[in-house]
Amino acid sequence: MNHIKLVLKYLVALVVTPQERWKMLASDDQQPESRENHVFSEYYLYLMGFVGILVFLVVGFYARESMWAATAMRSVVTFLASFFLGPYMAQFALSWVIPLIWGVEHTKERLLVFIYYTMSVQMLAYLLTEIFRASLFNLVYIYLFYIVWCAALPYLGIPARRRISFTIVTSTVLFLSQWLIATVMGLFGN
């Protein structure tokens, strides 16, 4: 139960006050390696499991009666694969792109913490679009740009004059890393 409270506390803090959350993470004196392990095992995996169960229930609710379990399971497997492999694909791309374009070096651990937190908001957007099934709710993904914008200066040290380009490129990489895996999984699932 404590893990669920911690996950909800982190997610609410990131969604409601992202600027303060990123500043707090930047000033945290914990070692980056242990922070990355903590964020992954104590936050991201729990959130991924919780949202995965909700995706199963929501997709099962909307599916045809005769095939609901197969459809829901296919959706959950696609969701889990895309949000488990997506951060590593994004980390690989961003660890190459950020120093090349913006000249700022980061450790793998710092990038992964940034990616885990931003992709948790993407998970929330994914869940909302699955629940409401309306194309209007796809606009929730725009909030990802704001989360990245808030992290650029305090957490990743991107100069203020280059924040817009960083936000656009990084948000696109984060979205495409998850989307590409989901699309490939969808091709093999049908």
mmCIF file of C-alpha atoms in Angstrom, residues 8-178:
data_model
loop_
_atom_site.group_PDB
_atom_site.id
_atom_site.type_symbol
_atom_site.label_atom_id
_atom_site.label_comp_id
_atom_site.label_asym_id
_atom_site.label_seq_id
_atom_site.Cartn_x
_atom_site.Cartn_y
_atom_site.Cartn_z
ATOM 1 C CA LEU A 8 0.478 8.457 -6.765
ATOM 2 C CA LYS A 9 2.409 11.133 -4.862
ATOM 3 C CA TYR A 10 5.157 11.243 -7.525
ATOM 4 C CA LEU A 11 2.669 11.197 -10.408
ATOM 5 C CA VAL A 12 0.481 13.927 -8.929
ATOM 6 C CA ALA A 13 3.537 16.078 -8.165
ATOM 7 C CA LEU A 14 4.807 15.658 -11.719
ATOM 8 C CA VAL A 15 1.444 16.372 -13.343
ATOM 9 C CA VAL A 16 0.296 19.218 -11.094
ATOM 10 C CA THR A 17 3.589 21.019 -10.382
ATOM 11 C CA PRO A 18 6.203 19.748 -12.835
ATOM 12 C CA GLN A 19 8.528 22.743 -12.429
ATOM 13 C CA GLU A 20 8.881 22.186 -8.675
ATOM 14 C CA ARG A 21 9.254 18.408 -9.082
ATOM 15 C CA TRP A 22 12.105 18.788 -11.574
ATOM 16 C CA LYS A 23 13.830 21.370 -9.362
ATOM 17 C CA MET A 24 13.537 19.012 -6.392
ATOM 18 C CA LEU A 25 15.018 16.156 -8.423
ATOM 19 C CA ALA A 26 17.866 18.368 -9.646
ATOM 20 C CA SER A 27 18.770 19.427 -6.104
ATOM 21 C CA ASP A 28 18.469 15.902 -4.691
ATOM 22 C CA ASP A 29 21.888 14.791 -3.448
ATOM 23 C CA GLN A 30 21.219 11.067 -3.928
ATOM 24 C CA GLN A 31 23.614 9.203 -6.215
ATOM 25 C CA PRO A 32 22.294 9.041 -9.814
ATOM 26 C CA GLU A 33 22.722 5.263 -10.023
ATOM 27 C CA SER A 34 20.642 4.598 -6.936
ATOM 28 C CA ARG A 35 18.046 7.196 -7.994
ATOM 29 C CA GLU A 36 17.615 5.498 -11.365
ATOM 30 C CA ASN A 37 17.165 2.105 -9.703
ATOM 31 C CA HIS A 38 14.774 3.607 -7.150
ATOM 32 C CA VAL A 39 12.667 5.385 -9.785
ATOM 33 C CA PHE A 40 12.515 2.268 -11.955
ATOM 34 C CA SER A 41 11.754 -0.316 -9.262
ATOM 35 C CA GLU A 42 9.755 1.788 -6.808
ATOM 36 C CA TYR A 43 7.822 3.988 -9.216
ATOM 37 C CA TYR A 44 7.884 3.137 -12.913
ATOM 38 C CA LEU A 45 7.289 -0.628 -12.660
ATOM 39 C CA TYR A 46 4.444 -0.184 -10.175
ATOM 40 C CA LEU A 47 2.814 2.446 -12.358
ATOM 41 C CA MET A 48 3.282 0.284 -15.449
ATOM 42 C CA GLY A 49 1.639 -2.692 -13.710
ATOM 43 C CA PHE A 50 -1.238 -0.616 -12.375
ATOM 44 C CA VAL A 51 -1.924 1.026 -15.750
ATOM 45 C CA GLY A 52 -1.523 -2.356 -17.480
ATOM 46 C CA ILE A 53 -4.288 -3.836 -15.329
ATOM 47 C CA LEU A 54 -6.509 -0.846 -16.065
ATOM 48 C CA VAL A 55 -5.804 -1.160 -19.808
ATOM 49 C CA PHE A 56 -6.814 -4.826 -19.635
ATOM 50 C CA LEU A 57 -10.088 -3.941 -17.911
ATOM 51 C CA VAL A 58 -10.894 -0.985 -20.182
ATOM 52 C CA VAL A 59 -10.095 -2.781 -23.440
ATOM 53 C CA GLY A 60 -11.966 -5.851 -22.225
ATOM 54 C CA PHE A 61 -14.959 -3.659 -21.476
ATOM 55 C CA TYR A 62 -14.994 -2.187 -25.002
ATOM 56 C CA ALA A 63 -14.156 -5.425 -26.866
ATOM 57 C CA ARG A 64 -16.614 -7.772 -28.523
ATOM 58 C CA GLU A 65 -18.046 -10.270 -26.095
ATOM 59 C CA SER A 66 -16.621 -13.386 -27.765
ATOM 60 C CA MET A 67 -13.045 -12.089 -28.108
ATOM 61 C CA TRP A 68 -12.686 -9.762 -25.131
ATOM 62 C CA ALA A 69 -9.921 -11.676 -23.327
ATOM 63 C CA ALA A 70 -7.703 -12.071 -26.404
ATOM 64 C CA THR A 71 -8.160 -8.434 -27.408
ATOM 65 C CA ALA A 72 -7.488 -7.167 -23.895
ATOM 66 C CA MET A 73 -4.420 -9.380 -23.483
ATOM 67 C CA ARG A 74 -3.004 -8.245 -26.833
ATOM 68 C CA SER A 75 -3.456 -4.620 -25.767
ATOM 69 C CA VAL A 76 -1.756 -5.211 -22.425
ATOM 70 C CA VAL A 77 1.214 -7.000 -23.993
ATOM 71 C CA THR A 78 1.620 -4.174 -26.512
ATOM 72 C CA PHE A 79 1.340 -1.594 -23.731
ATOM 73 C CA LEU A 80 3.872 -3.355 -21.489
ATOM 74 C CA ALA A 81 6.371 -3.943 -24.299
ATOM 75 C CA SER A 82 6.176 -0.384 -25.563
ATOM 76 C CA PHE A 83 6.540 1.223 -22.139
ATOM 77 C CA PHE A 84 9.233 -1.210 -20.994
ATOM 78 C CA LEU A 85 11.408 -1.003 -24.117
ATOM 79 C CA GLY A 86 10.499 2.587 -25.031
ATOM 80 C CA PRO A 87 12.636 4.243 -22.327
ATOM 81 C CA TYR A 88 15.732 2.348 -23.429
ATOM 82 C CA MET A 89 15.175 3.245 -27.070
ATOM 83 C CA ALA A 90 14.631 6.889 -26.073
ATOM 84 C CA GLN A 91 17.716 6.858 -23.836
ATOM 85 C CA PHE A 92 19.834 5.514 -26.689
ATOM 86 C CA ALA A 93 18.585 8.216 -29.064
ATOM 87 C CA LEU A 94 18.772 11.077 -26.557
ATOM 88 C CA SER A 95 22.234 10.146 -25.288
ATOM 89 C CA TRP A 96 23.413 10.682 -28.850
ATOM 90 C CA VAL A 97 21.228 13.675 -29.810
ATOM 91 C CA ILE A 98 21.491 15.891 -26.699
ATOM 92 C CA PRO A 99 25.301 16.281 -26.722
ATOM 93 C CA LEU A 100 25.355 16.621 -30.513
ATOM 94 C CA ILE A 101 22.734 19.373 -30.804
ATOM 95 C CA TRP A 102 22.759 21.130 -27.405
ATOM 96 C CA GLY A 103 26.278 20.319 -26.197
ATOM 97 C CA VAL A 104 25.168 19.086 -22.766
ATOM 98 C CA GLU A 105 26.492 15.777 -21.442
ATOM 99 C CA HIS A 106 24.430 13.602 -19.096
ATOM 100 C CA THR A 107 24.932 10.241 -17.484
ATOM 101 C CA LYS A 108 22.803 7.325 -18.597
ATOM 102 C CA GLU A 109 21.171 7.247 -15.168
ATOM 103 C CA ARG A 110 20.155 10.926 -15.234
ATOM 104 C CA LEU A 111 18.635 10.523 -18.690
ATOM 105 C CA LEU A 112 16.728 7.411 -17.634
ATOM 106 C CA VAL A 113 15.255 9.155 -14.575
ATOM 107 C CA PHE A 114 14.114 11.984 -16.869
ATOM 108 C CA ILE A 115 12.666 9.481 -19.348
ATOM 109 C CA TYR A 116 10.897 7.371 -16.686
ATOM 110 C CA TYR A 117 9.154 10.410 -15.243
ATOM 111 C CA THR A 118 8.122 11.842 -18.607
ATOM 112 C CA MET A 119 6.948 8.463 -19.898
ATOM 113 C CA SER A 120 4.853 8.020 -16.762
ATOM 114 C CA VAL A 121 2.864 11.052 -17.888
ATOM 115 C CA GLN A 122 2.683 9.451 -21.322
ATOM 116 C CA MET A 123 1.270 6.310 -19.664
ATOM 117 C CA LEU A 124 -1.402 8.400 -18.035
ATOM 118 C CA ALA A 125 -2.265 9.937 -21.417
ATOM 119 C CA TYR A 126 -2.403 6.458 -22.965
ATOM 120 C CA LEU A 127 -4.805 5.306 -20.260
ATOM 121 C CA LEU A 128 -7.062 8.331 -20.708
ATOM 122 C CA THR A 129 -7.266 7.790 -24.465
ATOM 123 C CA GLU A 130 -8.119 4.116 -23.909
ATOM 124 C CA ILE A 131 -10.820 4.950 -21.367
ATOM 125 C CA PHE A 132 -12.572 7.726 -23.227
ATOM 126 C CA ARG A 133 -11.976 6.489 -26.791
ATOM 127 C CA ALA A 134 -12.417 9.978 -28.196
ATOM 128 C CA SER A 135 -9.914 11.595 -30.513
ATOM 129 C CA LEU A 136 -10.183 14.769 -28.445
ATOM 130 C CA PHE A 137 -8.344 12.996 -25.619
ATOM 131 C CA ASN A 138 -5.323 12.508 -27.881
ATOM 132 C CA LEU A 139 -4.627 16.152 -27.075
ATOM 133 C CA VAL A 140 -3.570 14.972 -23.607
ATOM 134 C CA TYR A 141 -0.256 14.012 -25.223
ATOM 135 C CA ILE A 142 0.475 17.721 -25.670
ATOM 136 C CA TYR A 143 1.035 17.905 -21.917
ATOM 137 C CA LEU A 144 4.169 15.816 -22.485
ATOM 138 C CA PHE A 145 5.700 18.862 -24.197
ATOM 139 C CA TYR A 146 5.091 20.912 -21.048
ATOM 140 C CA ILE A 147 6.667 18.269 -18.811
ATOM 141 C CA VAL A 148 9.783 18.223 -21.017
ATOM 142 C CA TRP A 149 9.824 22.040 -21.136
ATOM 143 C CA CYS A 150 9.798 22.183 -17.332
ATOM 144 C CA ALA A 151 12.658 19.669 -17.063
ATOM 145 C CA ALA A 152 14.923 21.272 -19.658
ATOM 146 C CA LEU A 153 16.488 24.006 -17.561
ATOM 147 C CA PRO A 154 16.480 22.804 -13.933
ATOM 148 C CA TYR A 155 17.050 19.072 -14.416
ATOM 149 C CA LEU A 156 18.946 18.719 -17.688
ATOM 150 C CA GLY A 157 20.689 22.103 -17.808
ATOM 151 C CA ILE A 158 19.597 23.038 -21.322
ATOM 152 C CA PRO A 159 20.192 26.778 -21.894
ATOM 153 C CA ALA A 160 17.001 28.859 -21.807
ATOM 154 C CA ARG A 161 17.465 30.100 -25.375
ATOM 155 C CA ARG A 162 17.486 26.517 -26.684
ATOM 156 C CA ARG A 163 14.587 25.121 -24.658
ATOM 157 C CA ILE A 164 12.040 25.239 -27.471
ATOM 158 C CA SER A 165 14.093 23.130 -29.874
ATOM 159 C CA PHE A 166 15.013 20.755 -27.045
ATOM 160 C CA THR A 167 11.360 20.371 -26.042
ATOM 161 C CA ILE A 168 10.179 19.628 -29.566
ATOM 162 C CA VAL A 169 12.940 17.143 -30.422
ATOM 163 C CA THR A 170 12.952 15.349 -27.056
ATOM 164 C CA SER A 171 9.160 15.073 -26.841
ATOM 165 C CA THR A 172 9.088 13.677 -30.360
ATOM 166 C CA VAL A 173 11.764 11.094 -29.511
ATOM 167 C CA LEU A 174 9.883 10.061 -26.347
ATOM 168 C CA PHE A 175 6.594 9.718 -28.192
ATOM 169 C CA LEU A 176 8.081 7.907 -31.202
ATOM 170 C CA SER A 177 10.069 5.426 -29.098
ATOM 171 C CA GLN A 178 6.868 4.185 -27.470
#
